[in-house]
Amino acid sequence: MKGLLKEKNFSFAVDCIIFGYDGQDLKLLVIKRSFEPFKGKWSLVGGFLEDDESAEEAAVRVLKGLTGLDGLYMEQLHCFSEPKRGGAERIISVAFFALIDIQKYNQQINEDYHPAWFSINQLPELIFDHSAIVELAKEKLRYKAALHPLLFELLPDKFTMPQLQSLYEAVYNMEFDKGNFNRKLLSTKLLEKLEDKDMLNSKKGAFYYTVNLKKYSAGFKTFLNFVSSQYINE
Amino acid sequence: MKGLLKEKNFSFAVDCIIFGYDGQDLKLLVIKRSFEPFKGKWSLVGGFLEDDESAEEAAVRVLKGLTGLDGLYMEQLHCFSEPKRGGAERIISVAFFALIDIQKYNQQINEDYHPAWFSINQLPELIFDHSAIVELAKEKLRYKAALHPLLFELLPDKFTMPQLQSLYEAVYNMEFDKGNFNRKLLSTKLLEKLEDKDMLNSKKGAFYYTVNLKKYSAGFKTFLNFVSSQYINE
DNA sequence: ACAAAAGTGTTATGGGTACACCCATGC
DNA sequence: GCATGGGTGTACCCATAACACTTTTGT
């Protein structure tokens, strides 16, 4: 409140926590830093804010630069502003987490950044406070996905119930009863059963589904409490 | 990613959304701006970040300056960074929402800011994008309070069940069955019944309770889903 | 005695859980 | 025809919701 002009001894940046799923594990996409400080170390993808863009727009730009993809699911996580987050200069950063379909990503990948996927359970050391940021992102992902149909963003457009179940099991590190899982998800009315089956992963084959998130608000209530009670008690 | 030096054509600030409860309505504390631009208009309390403090620390400082109170419940809401949020200069702001007991506040109030409480349903016009920020804060408060025992922060240390129920009813704009409400809240084991009664608001009198949030994690599961299913369907 | 509000009891319903069972296919 | 994993049926349990009922006090 001391008037509008302040010295600004800091920069403003965004960092992206990018989650993917490979059919086995929940994964995080990180890059190998190509410049000092900490050249060669693993880091979240990030970038500085331009004068004419919001943090959201910066995050979209950064994500597109790395993944080549537009229109990803993205959400603001938190603003990290501790004066000593790491590094010499003070950088205030807004973190975003994004969910992407690994297959789509693989078609568009930008190798300039030397990106790599790590299983969420075996992350390498990251620079600055990025490890803590990722922890918070994992927590928020689990929290939010327990109440909202988010995780579909990690799967291809067509997926089977066993695939979906595996994904949830990977995210929550727990197992679900397949009968109850099926019923619960179908009861949301968000899924549409297709006519063809995936015959690769089992003899009988599993029907494909697509998700229709237009029905989302109607289906919200049934998502509430999904996973939650078990997850919280683990 | 263009190197570490950038021109910084913006300031960095915090804004506080302060909720209170007067026994009737959920209220918002705003101040009358004492300087240009928009002198005399209603505004959230805020302030610029100092060089050696985080946004959280700045918010605590700002809150203490206005309310005289320390140790308030406070939570980071969102970072607002649109280039044209309002005002000539570009200001990036992290919003925090805080919950305070109106009685305690009244003892410590700092009149310099010309503060005023407004019912959440009859808010005046606020400067810049503050009205939108408040909307988001209301949403988040309702969302989070449906799953976590937050609202106690708005009440005195001693409160009665009817008071607590009125608070929930004010926050969610709906009515609850007192029997079910009592059972639900007592089942969390977070409340301790005291021996004395409030004899002012009814003939029979209502027992006072205190809340023991140390037991919080244990009580979490029982809070999940509280209010939620009704609230979401409204 | 009566009104008013606090607080308890009772019952029906629906969702969650566990687990048994059936089904389609490849080998 | 048998093993494998997809998919369905079912019975129990418990939380919720609705609402009737009792209790305590002031007037």
Short mmCIF file of C-alpha atoms (C1' of nucleotides) in Angstrom, two decimals:
data_model
loop_
_atom_site.label_atom_id
_atom_site.label_comp_id
_atom_site.label_asym_id
_atom_site.label_seq_id
_atom_site.Cartn_x
_atom_site.Cartn_y
_atom_site.Cartn_z
CA MET A 1 0.00 0.00 0.00
CA LYS A 2 2.97 2.28 -0.41
CA GLY A 3 2.03 3.64 -3.79
CA LEU A 4 2.21 1.86 -7.03
CA LEU A 5 5.89 1.94 -7.84
CA LYS A 6 8.05 -0.70 -6.29
CA GLU A 7 11.45 -1.98 -7.15
CA LYS A 8 10.91 -5.43 -8.58
CA ASN A 9 13.81 -7.61 -7.58
CA PHE A 10 12.28 -10.78 -8.90
CA SER A 11 11.15 -12.53 -12.04
CA PHE A 12 7.85 -14.15 -12.68
CA ALA A 13 7.66 -17.61 -14.21
CA VAL A 14 5.43 -20.60 -14.72
CA ASP A 15 6.23 -24.27 -14.15
CA CYS A 16 4.31 -27.21 -15.54
CA ILE A 17 3.76 -30.52 -13.84
CA ILE A 18 2.85 -32.87 -16.67
CA PHE A 19 1.26 -36.18 -15.83
CA GLY A 20 0.90 -39.11 -18.19
CA TYR A 21 -0.07 -42.76 -18.01
CA ASP A 22 1.60 -45.50 -19.98
CA GLY A 23 -0.74 -48.34 -19.12
CA GLN A 24 1.32 -49.26 -16.07
CA ASP A 25 2.40 -46.30 -14.04
CA LEU A 26 1.46 -42.71 -13.50
CA LYS A 27 4.35 -40.73 -14.95
CA LEU A 28 5.83 -37.29 -14.81
CA LEU A 29 7.41 -35.52 -17.75
CA VAL A 30 10.59 -33.61 -16.93
CA ILE A 31 13.34 -32.09 -18.99
CA LYS A 32 17.09 -31.98 -18.78
CA ARG A 33 18.19 -28.41 -18.35
CA SER A 34 20.30 -27.17 -21.21
CA PHE A 35 21.58 -24.04 -19.53
CA GLU A 36 23.13 -22.87 -16.29
CA PRO A 37 22.56 -22.91 -13.45
CA PHE A 38 22.13 -26.65 -12.89
CA LYS A 39 22.70 -27.52 -16.52
CA GLY A 40 22.13 -31.22 -17.07
CA LYS A 41 19.85 -31.61 -14.04
CA TRP A 42 16.24 -32.68 -14.24
CA SER A 43 13.65 -29.96 -14.00
CA LEU A 44 10.02 -29.17 -14.62
CA VAL A 45 9.34 -27.40 -17.86
CA GLY A 46 8.86 -23.72 -17.30
CA GLY A 47 9.33 -20.29 -18.70
CA PHE A 48 9.15 -16.62 -17.91
CA LEU A 49 6.05 -14.57 -18.31
CA GLU A 50 5.85 -12.27 -21.32
CA ASP A 51 4.56 -8.77 -20.90
CA ASP A 52 1.29 -9.36 -22.65
CA GLU A 53 0.25 -12.76 -21.38
CA SER A 54 -1.29 -14.21 -18.25
CA ALA A 55 0.31 -17.06 -16.36
CA GLU A 56 -2.26 -19.39 -17.91
CA GLU A 57 -1.31 -18.27 -21.38
CA ALA A 58 2.37 -18.68 -20.57
CA ALA A 59 1.75 -22.21 -19.34
CA VAL A 60 -0.14 -23.07 -22.52
CA ARG A 61 2.73 -21.67 -24.57
CA VAL A 62 5.33 -23.62 -22.61
CA LEU A 63 3.30 -26.82 -22.82
CA LYS A 64 2.85 -26.45 -26.53
CA GLY A 65 6.55 -25.82 -27.01
CA LEU A 66 7.45 -29.06 -25.33
CA THR A 67 4.62 -31.39 -26.20
CA GLY A 68 3.41 -29.85 -29.44
CA LEU A 69 -0.09 -30.17 -28.04
CA ASP A 70 -2.87 -27.64 -27.60
CA GLY A 71 -5.99 -27.81 -25.56
CA LEU A 72 -4.58 -29.97 -22.80
CA TYR A 73 -6.30 -30.26 -19.48
CA MET A 74 -4.56 -27.72 -17.32
CA GLU A 75 -5.17 -26.25 -13.93
CA GLN A 76 -3.45 -23.71 -11.75
CA LEU A 77 -1.90 -25.45 -8.77
CA HIS A 78 -0.24 -22.89 -6.55
CA CYS A 79 1.96 -19.85 -6.55
CA PHE A 80 5.40 -20.36 -5.03
CA SER A 81 6.93 -17.15 -3.83
CA GLU A 82 9.39 -17.92 -1.05
CA PRO A 83 12.31 -15.52 -1.46
CA LYS A 84 14.80 -18.39 -1.32
CA ARG A 85 13.28 -21.05 -3.48
CA GLY A 86 16.69 -21.87 -4.94
CA GLY A 87 18.82 -20.19 -7.51
CA ALA A 88 20.53 -16.86 -7.07
CA GLU A 89 17.84 -14.63 -8.45
CA ARG A 90 14.42 -14.46 -6.86
CA ILE A 91 11.81 -16.11 -9.04
CA ILE A 92 8.14 -16.23 -8.23
CA SER A 93 6.47 -19.08 -10.01
CA VAL A 94 2.94 -20.21 -10.64
CA ALA A 95 2.72 -23.96 -11.05
CA PHE A 96 0.21 -25.63 -13.35
CA PHE A 97 -0.50 -29.25 -13.69
CA ALA A 98 -1.45 -30.80 -16.98
CA LEU A 99 -2.77 -34.20 -17.96
CA ILE A 100 -1.86 -35.66 -21.29
CA ASP A 101 -2.35 -38.82 -23.27
CA ILE A 102 1.13 -40.24 -23.64
CA GLN A 103 0.40 -41.62 -27.09
CA LYS A 104 -0.59 -38.28 -28.51
CA TYR A 105 2.44 -36.74 -26.92
CA ASN A 106 4.79 -39.23 -28.51
CA GLN A 107 3.68 -38.13 -31.94
CA GLN A 108 4.43 -34.48 -31.29
CA ILE A 109 7.37 -34.56 -28.98
CA ASN A 110 10.00 -31.81 -29.08
CA GLU A 111 13.36 -33.44 -28.37
CA ASP A 112 15.17 -30.13 -28.00
CA TYR A 113 14.39 -30.15 -24.31
CA HIS A 114 15.63 -33.69 -23.72
CA PRO A 115 12.44 -34.72 -22.04
CA ALA A 116 11.92 -37.94 -20.14
CA TRP A 117 9.08 -39.69 -18.39
CA PHE A 118 9.64 -40.96 -14.85
CA SER A 119 7.34 -43.13 -12.85
CA ILE A 120 5.77 -41.08 -10.11
CA ASN A 121 7.13 -43.54 -7.58
CA GLN A 122 10.71 -43.30 -8.81
CA LEU A 123 11.34 -39.66 -9.48
CA PRO A 124 14.87 -38.36 -9.86
CA GLU A 125 16.09 -35.40 -7.90
CA LEU A 126 14.78 -32.17 -9.36
CA ILE A 127 16.23 -28.69 -9.15
CA PHE A 128 15.14 -25.96 -6.78
CA ASP A 129 11.88 -26.78 -5.03
CA HIS A 130 10.49 -28.74 -7.95
CA SER A 131 10.29 -31.98 -6.01
CA ALA A 132 8.07 -30.33 -3.43
CA ILE A 133 5.96 -28.83 -6.17
CA VAL A 134 5.48 -32.26 -7.70
CA GLU A 135 4.45 -33.68 -4.35
CA LEU A 136 1.79 -31.03 -4.03
CA ALA A 137 0.63 -31.72 -7.56
CA LYS A 138 0.31 -35.45 -6.86
CA GLU A 139 -1.74 -34.69 -3.80
CA LYS A 140 -4.02 -32.34 -5.66
CA LEU A 141 -4.43 -34.72 -8.54
CA ARG A 142 -5.49 -37.49 -6.18
CA TYR A 143 -7.74 -35.21 -4.25
CA LYS A 144 -9.45 -33.77 -7.25
CA ALA A 145 -9.71 -36.99 -9.21
CA ALA A 146 -11.49 -38.53 -6.25
CA LEU A 147 -14.29 -36.06 -6.80
CA HIS A 148 -14.19 -35.23 -10.48
CA PRO A 149 -13.78 -37.16 -13.69
CA LEU A 150 -10.30 -35.94 -14.51
CA LEU A 151 -8.33 -39.03 -15.18
CA PHE A 152 -9.92 -39.66 -18.57
CA GLU A 153 -7.57 -36.97 -19.83
CA LEU A 154 -4.73 -39.41 -19.37
CA LEU A 155 -6.25 -42.05 -21.63
CA PRO A 156 -6.82 -42.23 -25.37
CA ASP A 157 -10.27 -41.33 -26.66
CA LYS A 158 -11.20 -45.00 -26.67
CA PHE A 159 -10.40 -47.05 -23.60
CA THR A 160 -11.66 -50.14 -21.83
CA MET A 161 -12.91 -50.49 -18.30
CA PRO A 162 -9.93 -52.62 -17.26
CA GLN A 163 -7.63 -49.89 -18.57
CA LEU A 164 -9.53 -47.25 -16.69
CA GLN A 165 -9.41 -49.32 -13.55
CA SER A 166 -5.66 -49.83 -13.88
CA LEU A 167 -5.24 -46.12 -14.19
CA TYR A 168 -7.16 -45.44 -11.01
CA GLU A 169 -5.22 -48.15 -9.27
CA ALA A 170 -1.95 -46.57 -10.39
CA VAL A 171 -3.00 -43.13 -9.27
CA TYR A 172 -4.16 -44.26 -5.85
CA ASN A 173 -1.76 -47.13 -5.28
CA MET A 174 -4.58 -49.41 -4.35
CA GLU A 175 -6.79 -52.06 -5.86
CA PHE A 176 -10.47 -51.83 -6.60
CA ASP A 177 -13.09 -54.49 -6.99
CA LYS A 178 -13.83 -54.68 -10.68
CA GLY A 179 -17.53 -55.22 -10.24
CA ASN A 180 -17.98 -52.23 -8.03
CA PHE A 181 -15.64 -50.15 -10.15
CA ASN A 182 -17.64 -50.86 -13.29
CA ARG A 183 -20.96 -50.15 -11.70
CA LYS A 184 -19.75 -46.97 -10.08
CA LEU A 185 -18.35 -45.54 -13.28
CA LEU A 186 -21.24 -46.59 -15.43
CA SER A 187 -23.65 -45.09 -12.92
CA THR A 188 -22.20 -41.67 -13.69
CA LYS A 189 -23.66 -41.92 -17.20
CA LEU A 190 -20.55 -40.23 -18.49
CA LEU A 191 -19.38 -43.26 -20.42
CA GLU A 192 -20.60 -44.45 -23.78
CA LYS A 193 -20.06 -48.04 -24.72
CA LEU A 194 -18.75 -48.60 -28.22
CA GLU A 195 -19.34 -51.62 -30.37
CA ASP A 196 -15.80 -52.81 -30.80
CA LYS A 197 -13.56 -54.55 -28.36
CA ASP A 198 -9.92 -54.45 -27.49
CA MET A 199 -8.84 -58.02 -28.22
CA LEU A 200 -5.15 -57.52 -27.50
CA ASN A 201 -5.05 -57.63 -23.77
CA SER A 202 -7.35 -60.54 -23.08
CA LYS A 203 -8.95 -63.51 -24.79
CA LYS A 204 -12.50 -62.45 -24.21
CA GLY A 205 -11.80 -58.86 -25.18
CA ALA A 206 -13.03 -55.75 -23.44
CA PHE A 207 -15.45 -53.24 -24.88
CA TYR A 208 -14.20 -49.78 -25.62
CA TYR A 209 -15.83 -46.74 -24.07
CA THR A 210 -15.64 -43.04 -24.66
CA VAL A 211 -16.34 -40.37 -22.14
CA ASN A 212 -18.87 -37.62 -22.61
CA LEU A 213 -17.97 -34.82 -20.28
CA LYS A 214 -20.83 -32.64 -21.44
CA LYS A 215 -22.91 -34.53 -18.97
CA TYR A 216 -20.45 -33.63 -16.30
CA SER A 217 -22.41 -31.42 -13.97
CA ALA A 218 -25.22 -33.91 -13.87
CA GLY A 219 -22.76 -36.64 -13.05
CA PHE A 220 -20.90 -34.73 -10.43
CA LYS A 221 -22.74 -35.98 -7.46
CA THR A 222 -22.02 -39.55 -8.28
CA PHE A 223 -18.37 -38.75 -8.56
CA LEU A 224 -18.31 -37.21 -5.18
CA ASN A 225 -17.11 -39.72 -2.74
CA PHE A 226 -15.70 -41.94 -5.39
CA VAL A 227 -12.46 -43.42 -4.19
CA SER A 228 -12.45 -40.89 -1.40
CA SER A 229 -13.42 -42.91 1.56
CA GLN A 230 -11.01 -45.68 0.80
CA TYR A 231 -8.24 -43.38 -0.28
CA ILE A 232 -8.36 -41.25 2.79
CA ASN A 233 -8.14 -44.20 5.09
CA GLU A 234 -5.15 -45.80 3.47
CA MET B 1 13.67 -19.81 -21.05
CA LYS B 2 15.41 -16.78 -22.51
CA GLY B 3 17.95 -16.34 -19.78
CA LEU B 4 17.33 -14.99 -16.37
CA LEU B 5 17.05 -11.29 -16.93
CA LYS B 6 13.74 -9.93 -18.00
CA GLU B 7 12.25 -6.52 -17.87
CA LYS B 8 9.63 -6.60 -15.21
CA ASN B 9 6.79 -4.36 -16.19
CA PHE B 10 4.53 -5.39 -13.39
CA SER B 11 4.12 -5.33 -9.63
CA PHE B 12 3.35 -8.23 -7.40
CA ALA B 13 0.69 -7.98 -4.74
CA VAL B 14 -1.57 -9.95 -2.44
CA ASP B 15 -5.29 -9.55 -1.86
CA CYS B 16 -7.24 -10.92 1.06
CA ILE B 17 -10.79 -12.18 0.99
CA ILE B 18 -11.89 -12.05 4.61
CA PHE B 19 -14.98 -13.96 5.64
CA GLY B 20 -16.83 -13.54 8.86
CA TYR B 21 -20.13 -14.63 10.39
CA ASP B 22 -22.30 -12.43 12.54
CA GLY B 23 -24.82 -15.03 13.61
CA GLN B 24 -27.05 -14.26 10.67
CA ASP B 25 -25.15 -13.92 7.42
CA LEU B 26 -21.85 -14.87 5.94
CA LYS B 27 -20.02 -11.59 5.52
CA LEU B 28 -17.11 -10.14 3.63
CA LEU B 29 -14.76 -7.51 5.01
CA VAL B 30 -13.78 -4.81 2.54
CA ILE B 31 -12.15 -1.42 2.86
CA LYS B 32 -12.75 1.99 1.42
CA ARG B 33 -9.76 2.99 -0.65
CA SER B 34 -8.02 6.03 0.69
CA PHE B 35 -5.89 6.73 -2.36
CA GLU B 36 -6.11 6.99 -6.12
CA PRO B 37 -7.01 5.37 -8.38
CA PHE B 38 -10.58 4.67 -7.35
CA LYS B 39 -10.28 6.52 -4.07
CA GLY B 40 -13.45 6.02 -2.04
CA LYS B 41 -14.43 2.80 -3.76
CA TRP B 42 -14.76 -0.52 -2.01
CA SER B 43 -11.87 -2.91 -2.36
CA LEU B 44 -10.33 -6.03 -0.90
CA VAL B 45 -7.50 -5.42 1.49
CA GLY B 46 -4.19 -5.93 -0.20
CA GLY B 47 -0.61 -4.86 -0.40
CA PHE B 48 2.56 -5.17 -2.36
CA LEU B 49 5.12 -7.84 -1.74
CA GLU B 50 8.27 -6.85 0.09
CA ASP B 51 11.61 -8.06 -1.14
CA ASP B 52 12.18 -10.49 1.68
CA GLU B 53 8.80 -12.04 2.16
CA SER B 54 6.65 -14.66 0.48
CA ALA B 55 3.11 -13.97 -0.63
CA GLU B 56 1.90 -15.87 2.42
CA GLU B 57 3.93 -13.65 4.71
CA ALA B 58 2.67 -10.57 2.95
CA ALA B 59 -0.91 -11.72 3.38
CA VAL B 60 -0.35 -12.32 7.09
CA ARG B 61 1.15 -8.86 7.39
CA VAL B 62 -1.74 -7.24 5.54
CA LEU B 63 -4.31 -9.13 7.58
CA LYS B 64 -2.67 -8.20 10.81
CA GLY B 65 -2.53 -4.56 9.74
CA LEU B 66 -6.25 -4.45 9.21
CA THR B 67 -7.67 -6.84 11.78
CA GLY B 68 -4.96 -6.73 14.41
CA LEU B 69 -5.15 -10.49 14.47
CA ASP B 70 -2.46 -13.14 14.07
CA GLY B 71 -2.79 -16.84 13.40
CA LEU B 72 -5.92 -16.60 11.33
CA TYR B 73 -7.00 -19.43 9.13
CA MET B 74 -5.67 -18.51 5.73
CA GLU B 75 -5.31 -20.28 2.46
CA GLN B 76 -3.94 -19.40 -0.94
CA LEU B 77 -6.80 -19.13 -3.39
CA HIS B 78 -5.45 -18.33 -6.82
CA CYS B 79 -2.99 -16.17 -8.68
CA PHE B 80 -4.53 -13.55 -10.95
CA SER B 81 -2.20 -12.47 -13.68
CA GLU B 82 -4.24 -11.23 -16.61
CA PRO B 83 -2.39 -8.27 -18.12
CA LYS B 84 -5.51 -6.11 -18.00
CA ARG B 85 -7.01 -6.82 -14.63
CA GLY B 86 -7.83 -3.15 -14.19
CA GLY B 87 -5.78 -0.15 -13.28
CA ALA B 88 -3.11 1.38 -15.45
CA GLU B 89 -0.13 -0.52 -14.19
CA ARG B 90 0.05 -4.29 -14.51
CA ILE B 91 -0.33 -5.96 -11.13
CA ILE B 92 -0.08 -9.68 -10.58
CA SER B 93 -1.88 -10.68 -7.44
CA VAL B 94 -2.12 -13.75 -5.30
CA ALA B 95 -5.43 -13.95 -3.50
CA PHE B 96 -5.82 -15.48 -0.06
CA PHE B 97 -8.95 -16.14 1.80
CA ALA B 98 -9.14 -15.87 5.54
CA LEU B 99 -11.77 -16.84 8.10
CA ILE B 100 -12.18 -14.80 11.22
CA ASP B 101 -14.36 -14.64 14.25
CA ILE B 102 -16.14 -11.33 13.95
CA GLN B 103 -16.16 -10.78 17.72
CA LYS B 104 -12.41 -11.06 18.02
CA TYR B 105 -12.03 -8.78 15.07
CA ASN B 106 -14.21 -6.11 16.59
CA GLN B 107 -11.86 -5.83 19.52
CA GLN B 108 -8.81 -5.22 17.37
CA ILE B 109 -10.17 -3.37 14.43
CA ASN B 110 -8.02 -0.79 12.64
CA GLU B 111 -10.30 2.01 11.52
CA ASP B 112 -7.66 3.66 9.36
CA TYR B 113 -8.76 1.57 6.43
CA HIS B 114 -12.45 2.39 6.81
CA PRO B 115 -13.44 -1.24 6.77
CA ALA B 116 -16.96 -2.54 6.50
CA TRP B 117 -18.71 -5.88 6.54
CA PHE B 118 -21.13 -6.72 3.76
CA SER B 119 -23.43 -9.66 3.58
CA ILE B 120 -22.18 -12.05 0.97
CA ASN B 121 -25.52 -11.82 -0.79
CA GLN B 122 -25.49 -8.04 -0.99
CA LEU B 123 -22.01 -7.05 -1.94
CA PRO B 124 -21.25 -3.59 -3.27
CA GLU B 125 -19.34 -3.09 -6.46
CA LEU B 126 -15.63 -3.66 -5.94
CA ILE B 127 -12.71 -2.24 -7.88
CA PHE B 128 -10.77 -4.04 -10.57
CA ASP B 129 -11.56 -7.76 -10.74
CA HIS B 130 -12.20 -8.03 -7.03
CA SER B 131 -15.82 -9.05 -7.45
CA ALA B 132 -14.77 -12.02 -9.55
CA ILE B 133 -12.11 -12.92 -7.01
CA VAL B 134 -14.72 -12.91 -4.27
CA GLU B 135 -16.97 -15.15 -6.32
CA LEU B 136 -14.18 -17.65 -6.68
CA ALA B 137 -13.45 -17.44 -2.99
CA LYS B 138 -17.08 -18.14 -2.12
CA GLU B 139 -17.05 -21.16 -4.36
CA LYS B 140 -13.88 -22.48 -2.87
CA LEU B 141 -15.08 -21.88 0.67
CA ARG B 142 -18.25 -23.84 0.00
CA TYR B 143 -16.39 -26.57 -1.76
CA LYS B 144 -13.77 -27.00 0.87
CA ALA B 145 -16.07 -26.62 3.84
CA ALA B 146 -18.18 -29.44 2.45
CA LEU B 147 -15.24 -31.75 2.96
CA HIS B 148 -13.27 -30.26 5.79
CA PRO B 149 -14.07 -28.75 9.17
CA LEU B 150 -13.23 -25.16 8.27
CA LEU B 151 -16.22 -23.21 9.33
CA PHE B 152 -15.43 -23.43 13.01
CA GLU B 153 -12.90 -20.71 12.32
CA LEU B 154 -15.79 -18.31 11.89
CA LEU B 155 -17.23 -18.99 15.33
CA PRO B 156 -16.07 -18.14 18.84
CA ASP B 157 -14.23 -20.83 20.76
CA LYS B 158 -17.48 -21.80 22.43
CA PHE B 159 -20.52 -22.28 20.27
CA THR B 160 -23.78 -24.18 20.30
CA MET B 161 -25.06 -26.67 17.79
CA PRO B 162 -27.88 -24.39 16.66
CA GLN B 163 -25.29 -21.67 16.04
CA LEU B 164 -23.16 -24.05 14.05
CA GLN B 165 -26.14 -25.18 12.05
CA SER B 166 -27.14 -21.59 11.30
CA LEU B 167 -23.63 -20.96 10.05
CA TYR B 168 -23.75 -23.91 7.68
CA GLU B 169 -27.17 -22.82 6.53
CA ALA B 170 -25.88 -19.33 5.83
CA VAL B 171 -22.86 -20.61 3.92
CA TYR B 172 -24.86 -23.00 1.77
CA ASN B 173 -28.12 -21.07 1.56
CA MET B 174 -30.07 -24.12 2.52
CA GLU B 175 -31.66 -25.71 5.53
CA PHE B 176 -30.62 -28.83 7.35
CA ASP B 177 -32.51 -31.21 9.55
CA LYS B 178 -31.32 -30.49 13.06
CA GLY B 179 -31.37 -34.12 14.11
CA ASN B 180 -29.27 -35.28 11.23
CA PHE B 181 -27.01 -32.27 11.53
CA ASN B 182 -26.29 -32.95 15.17
CA ARG B 183 -25.61 -36.60 14.65
CA LYS B 184 -23.39 -35.97 11.69
CA LEU B 185 -21.24 -33.45 13.43
CA LEU B 186 -21.02 -35.35 16.66
CA SER B 187 -20.04 -38.47 14.75
CA THR B 188 -16.85 -36.73 13.65
CA LYS B 189 -15.68 -36.78 17.27
CA LEU B 190 -14.21 -33.35 16.72
CA LEU B 191 -16.56 -31.66 19.12
CA GLU B 192 -16.35 -31.59 22.87
CA LYS B 193 -19.47 -30.85 24.83
CA LEU B 194 -19.05 -28.36 27.63
CA GLU B 195 -21.06 -28.21 30.81
CA ASP B 196 -22.59 -24.80 30.43
CA LYS B 197 -25.40 -23.67 28.21
CA ASP B 198 -26.21 -20.62 26.21
CA MET B 199 -29.46 -19.45 27.78
CA LEU B 200 -29.84 -16.28 25.75
CA ASN B 201 -31.19 -17.59 22.51
CA SER B 202 -33.75 -20.08 23.73
CA LYS B 203 -35.69 -21.02 26.77
CA LYS B 204 -34.31 -24.48 27.13
CA GLY B 205 -30.76 -23.36 26.44
CA ALA B 206 -28.21 -25.05 24.20
CA PHE B 207 -25.02 -26.69 25.36
CA TYR B 208 -21.75 -25.14 24.31
CA TYR B 209 -19.18 -27.13 22.39
CA THR B 210 -15.57 -26.61 21.48
CA VAL B 211 -13.83 -28.10 18.53
CA ASN B 212 -10.70 -30.19 18.79
CA LEU B 213 -9.01 -30.12 15.42
CA LYS B 214 -6.11 -32.23 16.58
CA LYS B 215 -8.33 -35.16 15.82
CA TYR B 216 -8.81 -33.84 12.37
CA SER B 217 -7.16 -36.45 10.19
CA ALA B 218 -9.04 -39.16 11.98
CA GLY B 219 -12.25 -37.29 11.39
CA PHE B 220 -11.60 -36.52 7.80
CA LYS B 221 -13.45 -39.41 6.33
CA THR B 222 -16.60 -38.53 8.13
CA PHE B 223 -16.38 -35.03 6.80
CA LEU B 224 -16.05 -36.19 3.28
CA ASN B 225 -19.41 -36.07 1.69
CA PHE B 226 -20.81 -33.88 4.36
CA VAL B 227 -23.13 -31.36 2.81
CA SER B 228 -21.72 -32.28 -0.54
CA SER B 229 -24.40 -34.35 -2.04
CA GLN B 230 -27.14 -31.94 -1.16
CA TYR B 231 -25.11 -28.90 -1.99
CA ILE B 232 -24.08 -30.06 -5.39
CA ASN B 233 -27.62 -30.80 -6.42
CA GLU B 234 -29.07 -27.46 -5.46
"C1'" DA C 1 -50.37 -24.73 31.18
"C1'" DC C 2 -48.45 -23.52 27.03
"C1'" DA C 3 -45.19 -22.16 23.52
"C1'" DA C 4 -40.68 -22.50 21.70
"C1'" DA C 5 -36.61 -24.38 20.79
"C1'" DA C 6 -33.17 -28.18 22.11
"C1'" DG C 7 -32.29 -32.60 21.57
"C1'" DT C 8 -33.32 -37.94 20.83
"C1'" DG C 9 -35.44 -42.04 18.57
"C1'" DT C 10 -37.19 -44.63 14.72
"C1'" DT C 11 -37.67 -46.27 10.27
"C1'" DA C 12 -37.21 -46.67 5.14
"C1'" DT C 13 -34.17 -46.17 1.50
"C1'" DG C 14 -30.20 -46.36 -1.30
"C1'" DG C 15 -25.32 -46.76 -2.02
"C1'" DG C 16 -21.09 -49.27 -0.90
"C1'" DT C 17 -18.68 -53.58 -0.22
"C1'" DA C 18 -17.56 -58.25 -0.70
"C1'" DC C 19 -17.74 -62.10 -3.14
"C1'" DA C 20 -19.84 -65.69 -5.94
"C1'" DC C 21 -20.96 -66.58 -10.34
"C1'" DC C 22 -21.43 -66.52 -15.52
"C1'" DC C 23 -19.47 -65.48 -20.24
"C1'" DA C 24 -16.46 -65.18 -24.35
"C1'" DT C 25 -12.39 -66.30 -26.36
"C1'" DG C 26 -7.55 -68.35 -27.51
"C1'" DC C 27 -5.03 -72.12 -27.05
"C1'" DG D 1 -12.39 -78.32 -22.84
"C1'" DC D 2 -9.87 -75.50 -19.95
"C1'" DA D 3 -7.58 -71.43 -18.40
"C1'" DT D 4 -7.91 -66.40 -18.43
"C1'" DG D 5 -9.70 -62.33 -17.72
"C1'" DG D 6 -14.20 -59.57 -18.76
"C1'" DG D 7 -18.50 -58.80 -17.00
"C1'" DT D 8 -22.94 -59.55 -13.93
"C1'" DG D 9 -25.79 -60.77 -9.78
"C1'" DT D 10 -26.67 -60.71 -4.99
"C1'" DA D 11 -26.83 -60.21 -0.10
"C1'" DC D 12 -25.35 -57.60 3.80
"C1'" DC D 13 -24.22 -53.39 6.01
"C1'" DC D 14 -24.31 -48.77 7.12
"C1'" DA D 15 -24.98 -43.84 6.26
"C1'" DT D 16 -28.58 -40.74 5.04
"C1'" DA D 17 -33.04 -38.51 5.29
"C1'" DA D 18 -37.48 -37.74 6.97
"C1'" DC D 19 -40.07 -36.98 10.70
"C1'" DA D 20 -42.19 -38.09 15.14
"C1'" DC D 21 -41.28 -37.61 19.67
"C1'" DT D 22 -39.45 -36.01 24.37
"C1'" DT D 23 -37.18 -32.48 27.24
"C1'" DT D 24 -36.35 -28.10 29.31
"C1'" DT D 25 -37.16 -23.71 30.21
"C1'" DG D 26 -39.60 -18.74 30.21
"C1'" DT D 27 -43.77 -16.54 30.37
#
